[in-house]
Amino acid sequence: MKYPKDGKFGDFGGKYIPETLVPAIEELEENYLKFKDDKNFKKELDYYLKQYAGRPTPLYYAKNLSEKCGGAKIYLKREDLLHGGAHKINNTLGQALLAKKMNKKRIIAETGAGQHGVATAMACAVLGMKSEVYMGYKDTIRQKLNVYRMNMLGAKVHPVKSGSKTLKDAINEAIRDWITNVESTYYLLGSAVGPHPYPVMVRDFQSVIGEEIKVQMKKLSNKTPDIVIACVGGGSNAIGTFYPLLDTNTEIIGVEAAGKGLKSKYHSATLSAGSKGVLHGMMTYLLQDDEGQITETHSISAGLDYPGVGPEHSYLKDTKRVKYHSATDAEVIDAFLMLTRTEGIIPALESSHAIAEAMKVAKKSKKSESIVVTLSGRGDKDVEEVQRYLSKHVKN
Amino acid sequence: MSRIKEKFAELYAKKEKALIAYIMVGYPNENATISAVRGLVKGGADIIELGFPFSDPLADGPVIQNASTVSLDNGTKINRFFSIVKKIRKETDIPLVLMTYTNILYHKGYSKFIIEAKNAGIDGFILPDMSIEESKDYIASAKNNADTIFLISPNTIKSRIEKIAESSSGFLYLVAVYGTTGVKTGIQNYTLKAIKEVKKITKGKIPVGVGFGVSTPDDVKKYIKAGADAVIVGSAFLKLIEKTPQNKLESSIARFTKSLKRQTIQT
């Protein structure tokens, strides 16, 4: 895998960080470079990914959904079947193992929907480390179940009441903790965002998704997929899906959260509607006002409710290798219900954005074509939220 | 010579060290900012740092976070900020440093922002999330227009301190403690060690100011004794502003400033 030395993807990425964090970031980079190609490290990670997390995940042909859409064949990359119920465990196992090699005793993380927090708590439990998770207060309410899960797994959850009380503020607070406890603490970032080397490292750990898709598609149809689709918040499942396919002919589509519509103020579609700026240690596209203040975002899915995006996605947008579309809350709910009812699979609201796009694209595509959708997580955590939405918006 | 450099030269001649005060503009309102600045000048502050609020102040503790939120809610905008700076400039020649986060400058364009700030009366910038690796355009834009004050930390290694010192002008900002602004108080041994170390490495080529968690006259005294050329007090001023009624603000700030400033004058 390519490793950008200065952490730059074109203009994007880099290290915009307080000086106190510089030694920690340098130590991290040094260790990541040392272990990423280390035979024993890879063997150990591979063991946990297979025996503990449940890799490889199936590439499932969603026949009923495909027929309903009446076009291309839709395949689901079933990351929802992983231990913990989301792709997040691919990254937390990798980083927690790395932290262990670095002799870090205390792990901190941020979480939006709670999936990364849960995956961090699990990885730390199995590897015998302590974890503390920052979570926006608003998210602790709408994803209560995941707070209970983290607590039971032995993680300490800190509700964050500053700013918009969502993922962005959880990251701010995790960074503040890291600045304060820089010597003892490993910051286990959950998305492909933040200062270099996080975007690269998270991408590498998540690339197992795209690598498996390549092998599985080849077996099924002897070619690469015609189209792949994944949802984008920070963009970790998307970059993990896309990266191994960048040098193929596959058409690649990322789907952002359009919330109540791109013309409203209530969305999180950073690449579709944002502009360049600096936040959380990186240069990337951001949702900001005309003075550079970060604006509050909205999405029905807590995991996509973020005003930034991984810097590599910003680069892939500008170079036009990847197309970035968006899905509204209403389209997402439709997709959620459609997959639930046609296939008996309850998708996470985050992943439902990708399903919504796949349904649109499939209709316009030929039956001979194949679409792979990364189903990044399962939707048990979202059942209450969907129920709330339906009771508010749908009569009967 | 910049106002900041002149100030340090003047203090050096008097064998005094500098007291640098930080306040958040627009907190809790513009009148308070003007009164606080008058109090600071009257009390003998040498340099004033004016905070411009950012929505995501990740290097700041709860006091400055709250001040940022209040200021933004009060509608503090860049143009309004510059007009307050101009108003202050009509009253005093004290060096003024703008402290905010990188995105605020980047969004307008480094050059454009720095020129407008300079025209309003700003003498230098502190951006806690600007690393020297990413600073090329920023430094080029500030050259001959404003001082670029970079931060170093007690865990910064020697070769890096040298590089940061080369990129800095005005003074070098040594973060006293591991942590955000205004949280950890009390004097740490590692800070005193860091002051001596940084002074040795910079060889007097640039003044060294110590900030983060500096809140009492005793703190000021100990850091000056350890060799700091300046001390920076921020959150303590904001706390005082928060609890003082507007009609007593100027005198109350002046009194506290005087108690801090006294410690920077060697006897």
XYZ file of C-alpha atoms in Angstrom, chain A:
396
model
C 0.000 0.000 0.000
C 1.164 3.493 -0.784
C 2.382 5.532 2.119
C 2.388 9.323 1.649
C 5.497 10.440 3.523
C 4.261 13.869 4.544
C 0.740 12.588 5.022
C -0.552 14.568 2.068
C -3.147 13.550 -0.497
C -2.649 16.430 -2.908
C -3.360 19.482 -0.726
C -5.308 17.450 1.796
C -4.300 15.792 5.043
C -1.136 16.851 6.839
C -0.587 17.526 10.533
C -2.275 20.599 11.970
C -1.748 19.795 15.628
C -0.809 21.382 18.937
C 2.923 21.004 19.558
C 2.388 18.803 22.630
C 1.047 16.062 20.353
C 3.967 16.115 17.929
C 6.153 13.611 19.838
C 3.136 11.294 20.240
C 2.268 11.471 16.542
C 5.896 10.843 15.618
C 6.096 7.871 17.972
C 2.894 6.501 16.461
C 4.125 6.893 12.918
C 7.456 5.302 13.724
C 5.767 2.290 15.298
C 3.154 1.978 12.594
C 5.863 1.912 9.920
C 7.780 -0.657 11.936
C 4.863 -3.018 12.509
C 2.642 -2.638 9.454
C 4.728 -5.037 7.370
C 6.058 -7.054 10.289
C 5.352 -10.754 9.741
C 4.451 -11.535 13.339
C 2.259 -8.474 13.752
C 0.361 -9.323 10.594
C -0.024 -12.921 11.694
C -1.393 -11.899 15.062
C -3.819 -9.384 13.555
C -4.896 -11.930 10.988
C -5.597 -14.432 13.743
C -7.859 -12.003 15.592
C -9.607 -10.877 12.424
C -10.409 -14.487 11.504
C -10.992 -16.244 14.800
C -12.309 -13.384 16.884
C -13.979 -10.924 14.512
C -15.243 -13.408 11.941
C -13.406 -12.560 8.722
C -13.750 -13.015 5.846
C -17.279 -11.661 5.669
C -19.623 -13.008 2.968
C -20.356 -11.225 -0.284
C -24.060 -11.920 -0.422
C -26.126 -11.680 -3.606
C -29.268 -9.803 -2.556
C -31.543 -11.484 -5.088
C -34.843 -10.204 -3.732
C -33.655 -6.608 -3.491
C -32.088 -6.795 -6.964
C -35.315 -8.108 -8.493
C -37.338 -5.476 -6.704
C -35.127 -2.754 -8.202
C -35.242 -4.470 -11.575
C -31.737 -3.809 -12.822
C -28.175 -4.711 -11.891
C -27.294 -7.461 -9.449
C -26.782 -6.052 -5.970
C -24.217 -7.739 -3.732
C -23.830 -6.901 -0.078
C -20.431 -6.985 1.584
C -21.579 -8.195 4.959
C -19.471 -6.200 7.434
C -22.609 -6.188 9.577
C -21.875 -9.824 10.395
C -18.584 -9.004 12.075
C -18.225 -9.316 15.833
C -19.767 -6.208 17.334
C -21.927 -5.642 14.291
C -19.814 -3.236 12.230
C -16.629 -2.805 10.212
C -15.097 -0.804 13.072
C -13.503 -3.907 14.630
C -11.090 -4.214 11.638
C -9.437 -0.993 12.736
C -9.718 -1.315 16.514
C -8.021 -4.716 16.537
C -5.210 -3.336 14.382
C -4.671 -0.202 16.440
C -5.153 -1.887 19.824
C -2.514 -4.460 18.896
C -0.218 -1.645 17.822
C -0.864 0.196 21.107
C 0.032 -2.958 22.965
C 3.319 -3.241 21.090
C 3.958 0.408 21.998
C 3.386 -0.433 25.671
C 0.548 2.049 26.019
C -1.592 1.192 29.006
C -4.485 3.555 28.491
C -6.622 3.736 25.356
C -8.979 6.582 24.552
C -11.414 6.811 21.660
C -14.233 8.942 20.311
C -17.465 7.554 18.997
C -20.478 8.811 17.070
C -23.078 6.089 16.762
C -21.211 4.097 19.371
C -20.010 1.390 16.988
C -16.385 2.477 17.167
C -16.684 2.815 20.935
C -18.050 -0.709 21.213
C -15.385 -2.069 18.862
C -12.693 -0.301 20.910
C -14.105 -1.688 24.159
C -14.125 -5.200 22.674
C -10.587 -5.039 21.311
C -9.335 -3.649 24.622
C -11.194 -6.289 26.628
C -9.726 -9.147 24.621
C -6.217 -7.667 24.646
C -6.369 -6.764 28.332
C -6.279 -2.970 28.125
C -8.276 -0.169 29.705
C -10.408 2.048 27.494
C -12.253 5.331 27.845
C -14.639 6.573 25.187
C -15.783 10.134 24.462
C -19.288 10.350 23.018
C -21.438 13.383 22.249
C -24.202 13.787 24.796
C -26.807 13.880 22.033
C -25.466 10.581 20.698
C -25.479 8.917 24.129
C -29.244 9.448 24.076
C -30.048 8.387 20.538
C -27.675 5.395 20.744
C -28.270 4.454 24.353
C -27.930 0.740 23.719
C -24.325 1.170 22.655
C -23.562 3.110 25.847
C -24.777 0.114 27.868
C -22.719 -2.231 25.726
C -19.552 -0.173 26.234
C -20.118 -0.038 29.981
C -20.604 -3.793 30.161
C -17.453 -4.345 28.128
C -15.552 -2.402 30.754
C -15.098 0.909 28.934
C -15.707 4.189 30.678
C -17.996 6.450 28.625
C -17.598 10.232 28.923
C -20.625 12.127 27.592
C -19.459 15.337 25.882
C -21.658 18.355 26.457
C -19.684 21.004 24.570
C -20.485 22.351 21.106
C -23.032 20.404 19.098
C -22.727 17.418 21.479
C -22.021 14.992 18.624
C -19.045 13.235 17.016
C -17.111 16.428 16.221
C -17.128 17.441 19.871
C -16.268 13.923 20.995
C -13.133 14.176 18.819
C -12.275 17.606 20.305
C -12.573 16.186 23.797
C -10.534 13.062 22.972
C -7.778 15.297 21.557
C -7.864 17.424 24.748
C -7.522 14.272 26.839
C -4.622 13.146 24.659
C -2.853 16.525 25.057
C -3.265 16.169 28.831
C -2.152 12.520 29.125
C 0.139 12.373 26.145
C 2.805 10.153 27.696
C 0.583 7.301 28.888
C -2.246 7.340 26.406
C -2.912 5.922 22.966
C -5.630 7.679 20.971
C -7.499 5.054 18.981
C -9.194 7.120 16.274
C -12.105 5.362 14.611
C -12.358 7.006 11.234
C -10.010 7.839 8.386
C -9.663 11.396 9.704
C -7.311 13.360 11.971
C -3.626 14.211 11.590
C -1.243 12.005 9.639
C -0.715 9.036 10.055
C -4.289 8.267 11.162
C -6.019 8.589 7.769
C -3.448 6.253 6.189
C -3.381 3.810 9.069
C -7.154 3.517 9.355
C -7.399 3.101 5.583
C -4.834 0.308 5.651
C -6.597 -1.559 8.464
C -9.969 -1.199 6.705
C -8.658 -2.141 3.252
C -9.324 -5.774 4.114
C -12.914 -4.997 3.002
C -11.976 -4.041 -0.546
C -9.327 -6.753 -0.811
C -11.894 -9.405 0.031
C -14.438 -7.915 -2.389
C -11.876 -8.197 -5.171
C -11.187 -11.873 -4.455
C -14.829 -12.778 -3.904
C -16.076 -11.020 -7.046
C -13.379 -12.659 -9.073
C -14.570 -16.042 -7.847
C -18.199 -15.211 -8.569
C -17.887 -13.565 -11.955
C -14.217 -13.588 -12.854
C -14.034 -9.796 -12.887
C -13.969 -6.778 -10.609
C -17.339 -5.261 -9.650
C -18.815 -2.783 -12.141
C -19.835 -0.440 -9.356
C -19.051 -0.236 -5.630
C -20.972 1.919 -3.183
C -20.289 2.813 0.453
C -21.536 5.440 2.894
C -19.223 8.291 3.919
C -19.176 10.111 7.236
C -15.524 10.299 8.239
C -15.229 7.647 5.579
C -13.458 4.603 7.038
C -15.601 1.817 5.604
C -15.689 3.696 2.301
C -11.935 4.174 1.980
C -11.424 0.541 3.031
C -13.800 -0.527 0.279
C -12.496 1.878 -2.365
C -8.750 1.882 -1.897
C -7.981 -1.608 -3.261
C -10.213 -0.874 -6.287
C -8.818 2.555 -7.198
C -6.556 1.175 -9.930
C -9.313 -0.925 -11.556
C -12.121 0.126 -13.900
C -14.737 -0.123 -11.179
C -17.036 2.873 -10.878
C -16.870 4.075 -7.284
C -19.567 5.999 -5.429
C -19.500 7.368 -1.898
C -22.784 8.378 -0.279
C -23.078 11.196 2.209
C -25.912 12.112 4.533
C -28.213 14.673 2.905
C -30.354 14.784 6.063
C -33.354 16.988 5.388
C -31.934 18.000 2.014
C -28.770 19.669 0.723
C -30.587 22.987 0.418
C -31.610 22.903 4.056
C -29.075 23.566 6.818
C -29.714 20.101 8.161
C -27.315 17.711 6.504
C -23.791 16.291 6.825
C -22.814 16.184 3.156
C -19.305 17.570 3.497
C -17.991 16.678 0.041
C -21.196 17.565 -1.790
C -21.688 20.947 -0.119
C -18.516 21.871 1.804
C -15.324 23.848 1.223
C -11.650 23.367 2.093
C -10.438 24.016 5.603
C -8.564 22.794 8.668
C -10.158 20.793 11.478
C -9.058 17.953 13.761
C -5.481 18.062 12.558
C -6.172 17.804 8.828
C -6.822 19.874 5.731
C -10.004 18.575 4.147
C -13.481 19.532 2.978
C -15.581 20.950 5.807
C -19.039 22.274 6.438
C -18.345 25.822 7.602
C -19.845 29.280 7.499
C -18.456 32.226 5.520
C -15.969 33.031 8.317
C -14.535 29.540 8.769
C -16.596 28.570 11.808
C -17.604 24.909 11.678
C -21.352 24.548 11.290
C -23.627 22.129 13.072
C -24.620 19.123 11.049
C -27.577 16.846 10.939
C -28.140 13.253 9.976
C -30.571 10.630 11.126
C -27.511 8.433 11.556
C -25.205 9.513 14.354
C -22.250 7.853 12.617
C -22.434 10.224 9.635
C -23.218 13.348 11.658
C -19.814 14.985 11.146
C -18.801 18.271 9.437
C -15.484 16.915 8.107
C -14.383 13.945 6.032
C -11.236 11.878 5.597
C -8.631 13.822 3.559
C -8.170 11.026 1.027
C -11.853 11.298 0.116
C -11.367 15.026 -0.478
C -8.530 14.138 -2.825
C -10.552 11.433 -4.606
C -13.375 13.917 -5.090
C -11.115 16.586 -6.584
C -9.368 14.097 -8.873
C -12.842 12.784 -9.835
C -11.821 9.147 -9.315
C -14.747 8.736 -6.910
C -18.206 10.255 -7.225
C -19.829 11.498 -4.066
C -23.606 11.507 -3.903
C -25.976 11.841 -0.976
C -29.181 10.356 0.416
C -31.824 12.133 2.496
C -33.179 10.865 5.804
C -36.451 9.926 4.041
C -34.633 7.935 1.328
C -32.555 6.262 4.015
C -35.601 5.131 5.978
C -37.117 3.731 2.769
C -33.930 1.817 2.038
C -33.713 0.584 5.621
C -37.245 -0.813 5.448
C -36.772 -2.196 1.952
C -33.704 -4.240 2.851
C -35.288 -5.363 6.099
C -38.409 -6.593 4.362
C -36.972 -8.050 1.150
C -33.876 -9.706 2.567
C -34.494 -10.000 6.287
C -31.382 -7.926 6.955
C -31.652 -4.934 9.276
C -28.943 -2.483 8.131
C -27.430 0.317 10.190
C -28.823 3.736 9.245
C -25.310 4.690 8.123
C -25.163 1.747 5.712
C -28.740 2.429 4.613
C -27.384 5.528 2.827
C -25.368 3.222 0.589
C -28.398 0.944 0.085
C -30.508 3.947 -0.942
C -27.942 4.910 -3.578
C -27.645 1.293 -4.777
C -31.407 1.132 -5.295
C -31.254 4.265 -7.468
C -28.238 3.088 -9.439
C -29.475 -0.484 -9.903
C -32.656 0.683 -11.603
C -30.618 2.537 -14.210
C -28.113 -0.275 -14.741
C -28.133 -3.367 -16.915
C -29.027 -6.773 -15.513
C -25.591 -8.018 -16.501
C -23.912 -5.445 -14.257
C -22.902 -5.964 -10.658
C -23.065 -3.505 -7.796
C -21.277 -4.183 -4.527
C -22.588 -2.289 -1.520
C -20.620 -2.289 1.708
C -23.092 -3.008 4.440
C -20.891 -1.446 7.083
C -23.015 -2.339 10.101
C -26.167 -3.905 11.382
C -29.143 -1.849 12.456
C -30.188 -3.252 15.821
C -28.895 -0.053 17.429
C -31.163 2.007 15.172
C -34.493 0.277 15.674
C -35.646 2.821 18.262
C -34.534 5.769 16.115
C -36.389 4.396 13.077
C -39.468 3.805 15.194
C -39.315 7.418 16.388
C -38.957 8.664 12.812
C -41.853 6.575 11.558
C -44.199 7.611 14.335
C -43.406 11.263 13.573
C -43.546 11.123 9.784
C -45.852 8.299 8.790
C -49.462 8.022 9.761
C -50.573 4.428 10.471
